[in-house]
Amino acid sequence: MKFSVNNTVKCGPRLGLLKEIEKHPNMSLETPMAMLYTRGGSIPHITNEVFKLVSHESQIIQIPLVSTYNFEDAMNDFQGDIADFVGMKECISCVTVQDPADYTQPGHHFQNCIPLWTRQGKVLINAKLYMNSIEAFKPDMYYLLSDSDTNIASSVKRTSNAVSNTISYFKECMERHEKSKVLKNSFVMGTIAGGYCFKSRKDCIDAVCSNDIVGGYLIDGLHNNGPEVELQKAEELKPIVKYVIEKLPQEKLRAIHGCWNPVTVLELVQLGIDLFDTSYCYILTERSCALTFSLDVEDKNDQYELNLRQQQYADDFQPILSGCTCLTCSKYSRGYIHHLVTVQELLGPLLLTIHNVHHYLKFFEKIRECIRNGTLSQLQEKITSQFNAYQEIITKKQTLVNVSKLKENNKDSDVSNQTPRTDNSSITEEDATEDSDAFDNDIIKETQNDTRTTVMETINKTEVKSIS
Ligand SMILES: [Zn+2]
């Protein structure tokens, strides 16, 4: 497999092409793109046959080892590769280590092995065990093992240890890769560890970028995965990502994984990231939400996302998104999907997945078109304004939920004549009540199921312990 780019600017949006894929000689894939997130080898909630109704384009399937680790024995006896094993042999397979949609518990790393939190419990793997799995899976591409247990709150000692562990894994994995016959056509992605420490990142780049066999790089160790990544601020990421990109060889593929929201994706595309994943669609579907942000800068639609659990959609007979050509929008109404998700029918998340993945892949198509036309900034402005407006509504609703809880507590403790402040907001009960006409009690109840925490809140709650 080979990767080429159109842009010689070190840090800026670029179009790339993955081609000369050994198992798929007639296939080529344009970047920036998103790999299809899978769990246990399949896209959550839908089968491969259903996915063929979502998109006819060539795709890369992301195979996190954490959810496929127990495939190894079967794969050793199986004649084909991992894409064939999971029934998606028309796709390119990419084995990654952790699951971007699942929070990875920090603090369980050792000097020569990392933890995988599999369904069977914690499994410690070292470079040798990792490469055993990779050789059994025979993927078209894979990420090298790394110590990614860092985030914005990690200490310098932790980031430094993460880098020395990653360099050691890199050497061992590459030695095995170069000797391996079954992996001679696999595209290797080196991993750049080091959290938010510039010096650690530089040390890792200096060691990992010396090998020409590596076809691309994953900028790893920015977070501990999971839904919290959605709300991590792009401003926190940009300085370190820009620093790494400027030091990486510019002709090589650059990847970042995680459930980034579209605004952050656009910021990362502006810096020159080529490869993402669709785990964001999964976390949206899990909270019964559908993407509706606009891909047309002239569009008057200002709704970023719909929460189909809300009572207001019970008798709404429009499709999720007017003009969307997906199977869900062409056949089903918001009202019917509202019914399915409230009674927990399996068809609910299935229909939401079809729409969300379809819309997210269209989003990347639009990104490529805008880079070609030089209109990426206009798209970014449009989606950012929709996203920010939606976040304001969510925050306001959350404040009302807090106020509503406060009122109940006050009733119980007979202190209702006081005007206390909410836990994490400077808005008083009176301030918020003035705006409460716009929201009915149903919305408040539903928002209690839609509570989100920021990545910083999560990090603050988690004591990061360094064992190494
Ligand atoms: Zn749709």
PDB file of C-alpha atoms in Angstrom, residues 6-197:
ATOM      1  CA  ASN A   6      -1.048  16.775  -2.991  1.00  0.00           C
ATOM      2  CA  ASN A   7       0.198  19.399  -0.581  1.00  0.00           C
ATOM      3  CA  THR A   8       3.768  20.234   0.295  1.00  0.00           C
ATOM      4  CA  VAL A   9       2.856  22.656   3.099  1.00  0.00           C
ATOM      5  CA  LYS A  10       4.044  21.188   6.407  1.00  0.00           C
ATOM      6  CA  CYS A  11       1.029  22.063   8.476  1.00  0.00           C
ATOM      7  CA  GLY A  12      -2.203  22.642   6.546  1.00  0.00           C
ATOM      8  CA  PRO A  13      -5.229  20.877   5.059  1.00  0.00           C
ATOM      9  CA  ARG A  14      -4.264  18.331   2.424  1.00  0.00           C
ATOM     10  CA  LEU A  15      -5.691  15.717   0.092  1.00  0.00           C
ATOM     11  CA  GLY A  16      -4.079  12.299   0.015  1.00  0.00           C
ATOM     12  CA  LEU A  17      -4.511   8.985  -1.730  1.00  0.00           C
ATOM     13  CA  LEU A  18      -4.010   5.447  -0.449  1.00  0.00           C
ATOM     14  CA  LYS A  19      -3.439   3.144  -3.421  1.00  0.00           C
ATOM     15  CA  GLU A  20      -1.564   0.072  -4.710  1.00  0.00           C
ATOM     16  CA  ILE A  21      -3.225  -2.009  -2.021  1.00  0.00           C
ATOM     17  CA  GLU A  22      -1.944  -5.558  -2.468  1.00  0.00           C
ATOM     18  CA  LYS A  23      -5.228  -7.365  -1.763  1.00  0.00           C
ATOM     19  CA  HIS A  24      -7.309  -4.720  -3.592  1.00  0.00           C
ATOM     20  CA  PRO A  25      -5.224  -3.545  -6.578  1.00  0.00           C
ATOM     21  CA  ASN A  26      -8.135  -1.618  -8.132  1.00  0.00           C
ATOM     22  CA  MET A  27      -9.022   0.212  -4.950  1.00  0.00           C
ATOM     23  CA  SER A  28      -7.906   3.681  -3.910  1.00  0.00           C
ATOM     24  CA  LEU A  29      -9.032   5.781  -0.958  1.00  0.00           C
ATOM     25  CA  GLU A  30      -8.988   9.529  -0.636  1.00  0.00           C
ATOM     26  CA  THR A  31      -8.009  11.280   2.586  1.00  0.00           C
ATOM     27  CA  PRO A  32      -8.968  12.959   4.889  1.00  0.00           C
ATOM     28  CA  MET A  33     -11.213  10.038   5.731  1.00  0.00           C
ATOM     29  CA  ALA A  34     -12.690   8.143   8.672  1.00  0.00           C
ATOM     30  CA  MET A  35     -12.129   4.422   9.232  1.00  0.00           C
ATOM     31  CA  LEU A  36     -15.259   2.445  10.075  1.00  0.00           C
ATOM     32  CA  TYR A  37     -15.276   1.835  13.811  1.00  0.00           C
ATOM     33  CA  THR A  38     -15.955  -1.786  14.702  1.00  0.00           C
ATOM     34  CA  ARG A  39     -16.320  -3.645  17.966  1.00  0.00           C
ATOM     35  CA  GLY A  40     -15.570  -7.368  17.966  1.00  0.00           C
ATOM     36  CA  GLY A  41     -15.137  -7.079  14.202  1.00  0.00           C
ATOM     37  CA  SER A  42     -18.515  -5.581  13.295  1.00  0.00           C
ATOM     38  CA  ILE A  43     -20.001  -2.103  13.124  1.00  0.00           C
ATOM     39  CA  PRO A  44     -22.121  -1.860  16.313  1.00  0.00           C
ATOM     40  CA  HIS A  45     -25.863  -2.437  15.651  1.00  0.00           C
ATOM     41  CA  ILE A  46     -25.561  -3.238  11.931  1.00  0.00           C
ATOM     42  CA  THR A  47     -24.314  -6.113   9.794  1.00  0.00           C
ATOM     43  CA  ASN A  48     -22.021  -5.796   6.816  1.00  0.00           C
ATOM     44  CA  GLU A  49     -25.003  -6.398   4.505  1.00  0.00           C
ATOM     45  CA  VAL A  50     -26.843  -3.460   6.070  1.00  0.00           C
ATOM     46  CA  PHE A  51     -23.723  -1.305   5.787  1.00  0.00           C
ATOM     47  CA  LYS A  52     -23.693  -1.944   2.026  1.00  0.00           C
ATOM     48  CA  LEU A  53     -26.989  -0.008   1.973  1.00  0.00           C
ATOM     49  CA  VAL A  54     -25.220   2.902   3.727  1.00  0.00           C
ATOM     50  CA  SER A  55     -22.226   3.319   1.433  1.00  0.00           C
ATOM     51  CA  HIS A  56     -20.805   1.761  -1.721  1.00  0.00           C
ATOM     52  CA  GLU A  57     -17.458   3.514  -1.307  1.00  0.00           C
ATOM     53  CA  SER A  58     -14.246   1.676  -0.427  1.00  0.00           C
ATOM     54  CA  GLN A  59     -13.650   1.649   3.313  1.00  0.00           C
ATOM     55  CA  ILE A  60     -11.056   0.864   5.963  1.00  0.00           C
ATOM     56  CA  ILE A  61     -12.404  -1.086   8.941  1.00  0.00           C
ATOM     57  CA  GLN A  62     -10.819  -0.309  12.277  1.00  0.00           C
ATOM     58  CA  ILE A  63     -10.242  -3.492  14.312  1.00  0.00           C
ATOM     59  CA  PRO A  64      -9.381  -2.640  17.949  1.00  0.00           C
ATOM     60  CA  LEU A  65      -7.406  -5.550  19.393  1.00  0.00           C
ATOM     61  CA  VAL A  66      -9.055  -5.015  22.782  1.00  0.00           C
ATOM     62  CA  SER A  67     -12.379  -6.333  21.422  1.00  0.00           C
ATOM     63  CA  THR A  68     -10.903  -8.997  19.111  1.00  0.00           C
ATOM     64  CA  TYR A  69      -8.076 -10.387  21.247  1.00  0.00           C
ATOM     65  CA  ASN A  70      -9.816 -13.752  21.664  1.00  0.00           C
ATOM     66  CA  PHE A  71      -9.933 -14.216  17.851  1.00  0.00           C
ATOM     67  CA  GLU A  72      -6.258 -15.144  17.799  1.00  0.00           C
ATOM     68  CA  ASP A  73      -6.597 -18.926  18.178  1.00  0.00           C
ATOM     69  CA  ALA A  74      -9.287 -19.111  15.498  1.00  0.00           C
ATOM     70  CA  MET A  75      -7.275 -16.807  13.228  1.00  0.00           C
ATOM     71  CA  ASN A  76      -4.222 -19.093  13.517  1.00  0.00           C
ATOM     72  CA  ASP A  77      -6.316 -21.876  11.958  1.00  0.00           C
ATOM     73  CA  PHE A  78      -8.187 -19.631   9.521  1.00  0.00           C
ATOM     74  CA  GLN A  79      -6.814 -19.430   5.984  1.00  0.00           C
ATOM     75  CA  GLY A  80      -7.772 -15.795   5.277  1.00  0.00           C
ATOM     76  CA  ASP A  81      -7.113 -12.468   6.977  1.00  0.00           C
ATOM     77  CA  ILE A  82      -9.081 -10.588   9.637  1.00  0.00           C
ATOM     78  CA  ALA A  83     -11.295  -8.699   7.131  1.00  0.00           C
ATOM     79  CA  ASP A  84     -12.325 -12.030   5.594  1.00  0.00           C
ATOM     80  CA  PHE A  85     -12.906 -13.556   9.068  1.00  0.00           C
ATOM     81  CA  VAL A  86     -15.373 -10.813  10.077  1.00  0.00           C
ATOM     82  CA  GLY A  87     -17.181 -11.007   6.720  1.00  0.00           C
ATOM     83  CA  MET A  88     -15.872  -7.712   5.332  1.00  0.00           C
ATOM     84  CA  LYS A  89     -13.223  -8.875   2.880  1.00  0.00           C
ATOM     85  CA  GLU A  90     -14.082  -6.054   0.454  1.00  0.00           C
ATOM     86  CA  CYS A  91     -12.704  -3.600   3.067  1.00  0.00           C
ATOM     87  CA  ILE A  92      -9.140  -2.765   4.048  1.00  0.00           C
ATOM     88  CA  SER A  93      -8.426  -3.827   7.626  1.00  0.00           C
ATOM     89  CA  CYS A  94      -6.515  -1.741  10.161  1.00  0.00           C
ATOM     90  CA  VAL A  95      -5.697  -3.250  13.560  1.00  0.00           C
ATOM     91  CA  THR A  96      -5.444  -0.733  16.398  1.00  0.00           C
ATOM     92  CA  VAL A  97      -4.776  -1.381  20.078  1.00  0.00           C
ATOM     93  CA  GLN A  98      -7.452   0.261  22.268  1.00  0.00           C
ATOM     94  CA  ASP A  99     -11.135   0.937  21.567  1.00  0.00           C
ATOM     95  CA  PRO A 100     -11.639   4.688  20.919  1.00  0.00           C
ATOM     96  CA  ALA A 101     -15.241   4.578  22.185  1.00  0.00           C
ATOM     97  CA  ASP A 102     -14.387   2.883  25.485  1.00  0.00           C
ATOM     98  CA  TYR A 103     -12.736   4.640  28.386  1.00  0.00           C
ATOM     99  CA  THR A 104      -9.329   3.011  28.996  1.00  0.00           C
ATOM    100  CA  GLN A 105      -8.564   2.863  32.692  1.00  0.00           C
ATOM    101  CA  PRO A 106      -5.310   4.699  33.372  1.00  0.00           C
ATOM    102  CA  GLY A 107      -2.552   3.590  35.702  1.00  0.00           C
ATOM    103  CA  HIS A 108      -2.231  -0.102  34.836  1.00  0.00           C
ATOM    104  CA  HIS A 109       0.791   0.020  32.515  1.00  0.00           C
ATOM    105  CA  PHE A 110       4.089  -1.694  33.238  1.00  0.00           C
ATOM    106  CA  GLN A 111       7.545  -1.208  31.822  1.00  0.00           C
ATOM    107  CA  ASN A 112       7.239  -3.881  29.146  1.00  0.00           C
ATOM    108  CA  CYS A 113       3.503  -4.490  28.746  1.00  0.00           C
ATOM    109  CA  ILE A 114       0.204  -2.662  28.461  1.00  0.00           C
ATOM    110  CA  PRO A 115      -3.263  -3.664  29.684  1.00  0.00           C
ATOM    111  CA  LEU A 116      -6.139  -4.593  27.384  1.00  0.00           C
ATOM    112  CA  TRP A 117      -9.505  -4.437  29.171  1.00  0.00           C
ATOM    113  CA  THR A 118     -11.158  -7.272  27.281  1.00  0.00           C
ATOM    114  CA  ARG A 119     -14.584  -8.797  27.996  1.00  0.00           C
ATOM    115  CA  GLN A 120     -12.754 -11.617  29.743  1.00  0.00           C
ATOM    116  CA  GLY A 121     -10.949  -9.139  32.026  1.00  0.00           C
ATOM    117  CA  LYS A 122      -7.569  -7.472  32.011  1.00  0.00           C
ATOM    118  CA  VAL A 123      -4.960  -9.005  29.703  1.00  0.00           C
ATOM    119  CA  LEU A 124      -1.382  -7.747  29.780  1.00  0.00           C
ATOM    120  CA  ILE A 125       0.345  -7.787  26.407  1.00  0.00           C
ATOM    121  CA  ASN A 126       3.930  -7.097  25.476  1.00  0.00           C
ATOM    122  CA  ALA A 127       5.428  -6.508  22.016  1.00  0.00           C
ATOM    123  CA  LYS A 128       5.858 -10.245  21.384  1.00  0.00           C
ATOM    124  CA  LEU A 129       2.220 -11.095  22.200  1.00  0.00           C
ATOM    125  CA  TYR A 130       1.007  -8.109  20.204  1.00  0.00           C
ATOM    126  CA  MET A 131       2.932  -9.162  17.111  1.00  0.00           C
ATOM    127  CA  ASN A 132       1.648 -12.748  17.536  1.00  0.00           C
ATOM    128  CA  SER A 133      -1.879 -11.337  17.189  1.00  0.00           C
ATOM    129  CA  ILE A 134      -0.901  -9.125  14.246  1.00  0.00           C
ATOM    130  CA  GLU A 135       0.665 -12.074  12.409  1.00  0.00           C
ATOM    131  CA  ALA A 136      -2.464 -14.157  13.065  1.00  0.00           C
ATOM    132  CA  PHE A 137      -4.770 -11.349  11.854  1.00  0.00           C
ATOM    133  CA  LYS A 138      -2.676 -10.489   8.742  1.00  0.00           C
ATOM    134  CA  PRO A 139      -4.180  -6.981   8.451  1.00  0.00           C
ATOM    135  CA  ASP A 140      -3.675  -4.635   5.480  1.00  0.00           C
ATOM    136  CA  MET A 141      -2.417  -2.021   7.936  1.00  0.00           C
ATOM    137  CA  TYR A 142      -1.801  -1.790  11.676  1.00  0.00           C
ATOM    138  CA  TYR A 143      -0.634   0.555  14.429  1.00  0.00           C
ATOM    139  CA  LEU A 144       2.483  -0.414  16.335  1.00  0.00           C
ATOM    140  CA  LEU A 145       2.107  -1.064  20.056  1.00  0.00           C
ATOM    141  CA  SER A 146       2.502   2.033  22.204  1.00  0.00           C
ATOM    142  CA  ASP A 147       2.131   3.253  25.770  1.00  0.00           C
ATOM    143  CA  SER A 148      -0.777   5.641  25.236  1.00  0.00           C
ATOM    144  CA  ASP A 149      -1.695   6.018  28.900  1.00  0.00           C
ATOM    145  CA  THR A 150      -1.332   9.799  28.985  1.00  0.00           C
ATOM    146  CA  ASN A 151      -3.682  12.766  28.866  1.00  0.00           C
ATOM    147  CA  ILE A 152      -3.560  16.511  29.411  1.00  0.00           C
ATOM    148  CA  ALA A 153      -3.131  16.028  33.173  1.00  0.00           C
ATOM    149  CA  SER A 154      -0.241  13.530  32.970  1.00  0.00           C
ATOM    150  CA  SER A 155       2.991  14.302  34.785  1.00  0.00           C
ATOM    151  CA  VAL A 156       6.286  14.803  32.961  1.00  0.00           C
ATOM    152  CA  LYS A 157       7.544  11.552  34.500  1.00  0.00           C
ATOM    153  CA  ARG A 158       4.548   9.630  33.097  1.00  0.00           C
ATOM    154  CA  THR A 159       4.924  11.096  29.591  1.00  0.00           C
ATOM    155  CA  SER A 160       8.632  10.406  29.645  1.00  0.00           C
ATOM    156  CA  ASN A 161       8.036   6.782  30.700  1.00  0.00           C
ATOM    157  CA  ALA A 162       5.333   6.452  28.037  1.00  0.00           C
ATOM    158  CA  VAL A 163       7.870   7.504  25.405  1.00  0.00           C
ATOM    159  CA  SER A 164      10.638   5.180  26.557  1.00  0.00           C
ATOM    160  CA  ASN A 165       8.151   2.263  26.644  1.00  0.00           C
ATOM    161  CA  THR A 166       6.839   3.172  23.176  1.00  0.00           C
ATOM    162  CA  ILE A 167      10.360   3.357  21.714  1.00  0.00           C
ATOM    163  CA  SER A 168      11.147  -0.035  23.170  1.00  0.00           C
ATOM    164  CA  TYR A 169       7.904  -1.516  21.688  1.00  0.00           C
ATOM    165  CA  PHE A 170       8.710   0.161  18.381  1.00  0.00           C
ATOM    166  CA  LYS A 171      12.120  -1.496  18.120  1.00  0.00           C
ATOM    167  CA  GLU A 172      10.823  -4.940  19.048  1.00  0.00           C
ATOM    168  CA  CYS A 173       7.747  -4.752  16.778  1.00  0.00           C
ATOM    169  CA  MET A 174       9.736  -3.460  13.789  1.00  0.00           C
ATOM    170  CA  GLU A 175      12.364  -6.167  14.195  1.00  0.00           C
ATOM    171  CA  ARG A 176       9.578  -8.747  14.068  1.00  0.00           C
ATOM    172  CA  HIS A 177       7.813  -6.987  11.173  1.00  0.00           C
ATOM    173  CA  GLU A 178      10.945  -6.920   9.045  1.00  0.00           C
ATOM    174  CA  LYS A 179      11.467 -10.664   9.524  1.00  0.00           C
ATOM    175  CA  SER A 180       7.815 -11.609   9.026  1.00  0.00           C
ATOM    176  CA  LYS A 181       6.732 -13.144   5.728  1.00  0.00           C
ATOM    177  CA  VAL A 182       2.983 -12.763   6.365  1.00  0.00           C
ATOM    178  CA  LEU A 183       3.366  -9.058   7.153  1.00  0.00           C
ATOM    179  CA  LYS A 184       5.608  -8.118   4.247  1.00  0.00           C
ATOM    180  CA  ASN A 185       2.696  -6.318   2.501  1.00  0.00           C
ATOM    181  CA  SER A 186       1.136  -4.789   5.640  1.00  0.00           C
ATOM    182  CA  PHE A 187       1.263  -1.004   5.952  1.00  0.00           C
ATOM    183  CA  VAL A 188       2.870  -0.114   9.306  1.00  0.00           C
ATOM    184  CA  MET A 189       1.808   2.948  11.297  1.00  0.00           C
ATOM    185  CA  GLY A 190       4.328   4.091  13.911  1.00  0.00           C
ATOM    186  CA  THR A 191       2.936   5.633  17.076  1.00  0.00           C
ATOM    187  CA  ILE A 192       4.054   8.928  18.540  1.00  0.00           C
ATOM    188  CA  ALA A 193       3.520   8.941  22.309  1.00  0.00           C
ATOM    189  CA  GLY A 194       4.300  11.650  24.865  1.00  0.00           C
ATOM    190  CA  GLY A 195       1.041  13.265  26.015  1.00  0.00           C
ATOM    191  CA  TYR A 196       1.146  17.068  25.992  1.00  0.00           C
ATOM    192  CA  CYS A 197       4.893  17.335  26.706  1.00  0.00           C
TER     193      CYS A 197
END
